[in-house]
Amino acid sequence: MSGKRKKKINADRLTPRQENFAYLVGYEKYTYSSAYRKAYSSDKMKEQSIWTNASSTAKIAKVSNRIDYFREQRLKEERRKFKWTISEAESELRTVLEKNKQDLIRAEENGESAKHATNDAIIRAVDALNAMSKRIEDDENELALRKAKADAETAEIKNRLLKEKIGDEGEKIIFDINL
């Protein structure tokens, strides 16, 4: 292997300190300055120098990419640990709602006043279900908007490519473009 090739490969790699810094920031959620203190010898450095060096280190493209990689890995692990789904949450909320509605009906049938906790539980369950529904609706709307924007961009690109392909004569021809 030539010397230039070896330098290119090593230029793409992080130093052990950069790797440690990226891991501490991306996976362990350290601040830049805390990660810098832990990854580098900074005992004799002023705070301002630590902040500056930490920020500069985080801005290095390969370090920044590695931070993103570690963040993604942390999120994947958190998702694996957390197996609560929207369906499960909805089911539990509906159970709470039904149980407390039955308690409310039973109290009315017995001529008693409903417990404050029962009313609170019903209101909170309904609020939580509404919030879940709104969030799902917002996510669906955002996805639809992103799809529409992507479709519009695709149409613009197709139009530009057609114009480039047919040149000036394209102004005289009408195309029916199906997206």
mmCIF file of C-alpha atoms in Angstrom:
data_model
loop_
_atom_site.group_PDB
_atom_site.id
_atom_site.type_symbol
_atom_site.label_atom_id
_atom_site.label_comp_id
_atom_site.label_asym_id
_atom_site.label_seq_id
_atom_site.Cartn_x
_atom_site.Cartn_y
_atom_site.Cartn_z
ATOM 1 C CA MET A 1 0.000 0.000 0.000
ATOM 2 C CA SER A 2 1.369 3.392 -0.961
ATOM 3 C CA GLY A 3 2.041 6.115 1.583
ATOM 4 C CA LYS A 4 -0.632 8.397 0.105
ATOM 5 C CA ARG A 5 -3.277 5.682 0.308
ATOM 6 C CA LYS A 6 -2.419 4.946 3.944
ATOM 7 C CA LYS A 7 -2.599 8.649 4.851
ATOM 8 C CA LYS A 8 -6.013 8.950 3.181
ATOM 9 C CA ILE A 9 -7.390 6.005 5.185
ATOM 10 C CA ASN A 10 -5.991 7.385 8.447
ATOM 11 C CA ALA A 11 -7.289 10.879 7.625
ATOM 12 C CA ASP A 12 -10.838 9.467 7.684
ATOM 13 C CA ARG A 13 -10.378 7.881 11.101
ATOM 14 C CA LEU A 14 -10.812 9.590 14.420
ATOM 15 C CA THR A 15 -8.066 9.743 16.993
ATOM 16 C CA PRO A 16 -8.831 7.806 20.185
ATOM 17 C CA ARG A 17 -9.552 11.103 21.944
ATOM 18 C CA GLN A 18 -11.893 12.265 19.189
ATOM 19 C CA GLU A 19 -13.656 8.900 19.292
ATOM 20 C CA ASN A 20 -14.052 9.153 23.068
ATOM 21 C CA PHE A 21 -15.304 12.740 22.768
ATOM 22 C CA ALA A 22 -17.878 11.722 20.121
ATOM 23 C CA TYR A 23 -19.042 8.786 22.255
ATOM 24 C CA LEU A 24 -19.417 10.930 25.370
ATOM 25 C CA VAL A 25 -21.410 13.584 23.501
ATOM 26 C CA GLY A 26 -23.451 11.296 21.254
ATOM 27 C CA TYR A 27 -24.133 8.284 23.433
ATOM 28 C CA GLU A 28 -23.636 9.443 27.006
ATOM 29 C CA LYS A 29 -25.250 12.884 26.436
ATOM 30 C CA TYR A 30 -22.342 14.871 27.875
ATOM 31 C CA THR A 31 -22.074 18.549 27.007
ATOM 32 C CA TYR A 32 -19.241 19.440 24.640
ATOM 33 C CA SER A 33 -17.156 20.973 27.402
ATOM 34 C CA SER A 34 -17.735 18.055 29.826
ATOM 35 C CA ALA A 35 -16.841 15.545 27.122
ATOM 36 C CA TYR A 36 -13.752 17.543 26.206
ATOM 37 C CA ARG A 37 -12.600 17.627 29.841
ATOM 38 C CA LYS A 38 -13.021 13.861 30.108
ATOM 39 C CA ALA A 39 -11.492 12.945 26.712
ATOM 40 C CA TYR A 40 -8.551 15.377 26.688
ATOM 41 C CA SER A 41 -5.969 16.545 29.199
ATOM 42 C CA SER A 42 -7.572 19.805 30.213
ATOM 43 C CA ASP A 43 -6.626 20.138 33.878
ATOM 44 C CA LYS A 44 -4.479 23.205 33.276
ATOM 45 C CA MET A 45 -6.754 24.819 30.678
ATOM 46 C CA LYS A 46 -8.956 27.838 31.249
ATOM 47 C CA GLU A 47 -12.713 27.353 30.893
ATOM 48 C CA GLN A 48 -12.833 29.599 27.828
ATOM 49 C CA SER A 49 -10.177 27.450 26.123
ATOM 50 C CA ILE A 50 -12.083 24.268 26.965
ATOM 51 C CA TRP A 51 -15.296 25.715 25.519
ATOM 52 C CA THR A 52 -13.517 26.890 22.362
ATOM 53 C CA ASN A 53 -11.658 23.604 21.836
ATOM 54 C CA ALA A 54 -14.737 21.516 22.587
ATOM 55 C CA SER A 55 -16.787 23.487 20.067
ATOM 56 C CA SER A 56 -14.035 23.236 17.453
ATOM 57 C CA THR A 57 -13.714 19.496 18.013
ATOM 58 C CA ALA A 58 -17.466 18.992 17.628
ATOM 59 C CA LYS A 59 -17.431 20.956 14.345
ATOM 60 C CA ILE A 60 -14.910 18.635 12.692
ATOM 61 C CA ALA A 61 -16.992 16.805 10.073
ATOM 62 C CA LYS A 62 -15.824 13.288 10.932
ATOM 63 C CA VAL A 63 -16.325 13.934 14.669
ATOM 64 C CA SER A 64 -19.759 15.422 14.047
ATOM 65 C CA ASN A 65 -20.734 12.401 11.949
ATOM 66 C CA ARG A 66 -19.549 10.072 14.675
ATOM 67 C CA ILE A 67 -21.553 12.001 17.306
ATOM 68 C CA ASP A 68 -24.633 11.547 15.105
ATOM 69 C CA TYR A 69 -23.860 7.841 14.776
ATOM 70 C CA PHE A 70 -23.644 7.414 18.560
ATOM 71 C CA ARG A 71 -26.868 9.381 19.066
ATOM 72 C CA GLU A 72 -28.599 7.052 16.619
ATOM 73 C CA GLN A 73 -27.220 4.009 18.439
ATOM 74 C CA ARG A 74 -28.433 5.351 21.791
ATOM 75 C CA LEU A 75 -31.910 5.962 20.367
ATOM 76 C CA LYS A 76 -32.053 2.450 18.909
ATOM 77 C CA GLU A 77 -31.140 0.993 22.280
ATOM 78 C CA GLU A 78 -33.705 3.143 24.069
ATOM 79 C CA ARG A 79 -36.382 2.037 21.607
ATOM 80 C CA ARG A 80 -35.483 -1.615 22.215
ATOM 81 C CA LYS A 81 -35.821 -1.120 25.964
ATOM 82 C CA PHE A 82 -39.094 0.757 25.663
ATOM 83 C CA LYS A 83 -41.777 -1.420 24.108
ATOM 84 C CA TRP A 84 -44.841 0.663 24.926
ATOM 85 C CA THR A 85 -46.847 1.227 21.775
ATOM 86 C CA ILE A 86 -49.556 3.722 20.983
ATOM 87 C CA SER A 87 -52.030 0.833 20.757
ATOM 88 C CA GLU A 88 -51.106 -0.329 24.253
ATOM 89 C CA ALA A 89 -51.390 3.204 25.611
ATOM 90 C CA GLU A 90 -54.767 3.654 23.950
ATOM 91 C CA SER A 91 -55.980 0.324 25.320
ATOM 92 C CA GLU A 92 -54.903 1.212 28.869
ATOM 93 C CA LEU A 93 -56.501 4.646 28.671
ATOM 94 C CA ARG A 94 -59.744 3.160 27.381
ATOM 95 C CA THR A 95 -59.687 0.648 30.266
ATOM 96 C CA VAL A 96 -59.237 3.476 32.792
ATOM 97 C CA LEU A 97 -61.998 5.434 31.087
ATOM 98 C CA GLU A 98 -64.451 2.506 31.081
ATOM 99 C CA LYS A 99 -63.713 1.506 34.685
ATOM 100 C CA ASN A 100 -64.259 5.029 35.936
ATOM 101 C CA LYS A 101 -67.377 5.491 33.825
ATOM 102 C CA GLN A 102 -68.774 2.324 35.436
ATOM 103 C CA ASP A 103 -67.883 3.709 38.882
ATOM 104 C CA LEU A 104 -69.686 6.931 37.973
ATOM 105 C CA ILE A 105 -72.806 5.051 36.788
ATOM 106 C CA ARG A 106 -72.785 2.849 39.900
ATOM 107 C CA ALA A 107 -72.570 5.922 42.162
ATOM 108 C CA GLU A 108 -75.503 7.549 40.349
ATOM 109 C CA GLU A 109 -77.590 4.361 40.586
ATOM 110 C CA ASN A 110 -76.929 4.212 44.353
ATOM 111 C CA GLY A 111 -77.807 7.881 44.780
ATOM 112 C CA GLU A 112 -74.251 8.739 45.773
ATOM 113 C CA SER A 113 -72.083 11.522 44.479
ATOM 114 C CA ALA A 114 -69.194 10.508 42.292
ATOM 115 C CA LYS A 115 -65.717 10.557 43.761
ATOM 116 C CA HIS A 116 -63.507 13.433 42.706
ATOM 117 C CA ALA A 117 -60.808 10.919 41.719
ATOM 118 C CA THR A 118 -63.252 9.159 39.380
ATOM 119 C CA ASN A 119 -64.127 12.372 37.596
ATOM 120 C CA ASP A 120 -60.447 13.332 37.413
ATOM 121 C CA ALA A 121 -59.490 9.942 35.969
ATOM 122 C CA ILE A 122 -62.156 10.240 33.266
ATOM 123 C CA ILE A 123 -61.089 13.758 32.326
ATOM 124 C CA ARG A 124 -57.390 12.834 32.238
ATOM 125 C CA ALA A 125 -58.017 9.713 30.156
ATOM 126 C CA VAL A 126 -60.098 11.685 27.646
ATOM 127 C CA ASP A 127 -57.460 14.449 27.519
ATOM 128 C CA ALA A 128 -54.694 11.894 26.965
ATOM 129 C CA LEU A 129 -56.644 10.145 24.201
ATOM 130 C CA ASN A 130 -57.341 13.490 22.541
ATOM 131 C CA ALA A 131 -53.672 14.443 22.762
ATOM 132 C CA MET A 132 -52.650 11.108 21.223
ATOM 133 C CA SER A 133 -55.181 11.537 18.440
ATOM 134 C CA LYS A 134 -53.996 15.086 17.723
ATOM 135 C CA ARG A 135 -50.371 13.992 17.652
ATOM 136 C CA ILE A 136 -51.140 11.180 15.226
ATOM 137 C CA GLU A 137 -53.154 13.599 13.068
ATOM 138 C CA ASP A 138 -50.301 16.140 13.151
ATOM 139 C CA ASP A 139 -47.790 13.433 12.164
ATOM 140 C CA GLU A 140 -50.048 12.328 9.299
ATOM 141 C CA ASN A 141 -50.442 15.930 8.131
ATOM 142 C CA GLU A 142 -46.689 16.481 8.288
ATOM 143 C CA LEU A 143 -46.069 13.316 6.270
ATOM 144 C CA ALA A 144 -48.681 14.352 3.700
ATOM 145 C CA LEU A 145 -47.071 17.794 3.424
ATOM 146 C CA ARG A 146 -43.598 16.294 3.026
ATOM 147 C CA LYS A 147 -44.937 13.924 0.351
ATOM 148 C CA ALA A 148 -46.625 16.799 -1.495
ATOM 149 C CA LYS A 149 -43.395 18.828 -1.404
ATOM 150 C CA ALA A 150 -41.403 15.831 -2.667
ATOM 151 C CA ASP A 151 -43.952 15.281 -5.454
ATOM 152 C CA ALA A 152 -43.737 18.959 -6.423
ATOM 153 C CA GLU A 153 -39.932 18.827 -6.476
ATOM 154 C CA THR A 154 -40.076 15.677 -8.597
ATOM 155 C CA ALA A 155 -42.450 17.387 -11.033
ATOM 156 C CA GLU A 156 -40.154 20.407 -11.261
ATOM 157 C CA ILE A 157 -37.143 18.178 -11.951
ATOM 158 C CA LYS A 158 -39.060 16.226 -14.605
ATOM 159 C CA ASN A 159 -40.160 19.495 -16.196
ATOM 160 C CA ARG A 160 -36.606 20.876 -16.208
ATOM 161 C CA LEU A 161 -35.230 17.635 -17.691
ATOM 162 C CA LEU A 162 -37.888 17.637 -20.409
ATOM 163 C CA LYS A 163 -37.120 21.254 -21.271
ATOM 164 C CA GLU A 164 -33.401 20.471 -21.452
ATOM 165 C CA LYS A 165 -34.073 17.441 -23.626
ATOM 166 C CA ILE A 166 -36.343 19.130 -26.187
ATOM 167 C CA GLY A 167 -34.820 22.603 -26.108
ATOM 168 C CA ASP A 168 -36.657 25.636 -27.467
ATOM 169 C CA GLU A 169 -39.238 23.518 -29.284
ATOM 170 C CA GLY A 170 -40.580 22.455 -25.874
ATOM 171 C CA GLU A 171 -42.443 25.740 -25.552
ATOM 172 C CA LYS A 172 -44.689 24.668 -28.425
ATOM 173 C CA ILE A 173 -45.438 21.155 -27.086
ATOM 174 C CA ILE A 174 -47.781 20.398 -24.197
ATOM 175 C CA PHE A 175 -46.913 17.391 -22.032
ATOM 176 C CA ASP A 176 -49.193 15.471 -19.741
ATOM 177 C CA ILE A 177 -46.986 14.513 -16.804
ATOM 178 C CA ASN A 178 -48.348 11.879 -14.457
ATOM 179 C CA LEU A 179 -46.827 11.954 -10.971
#
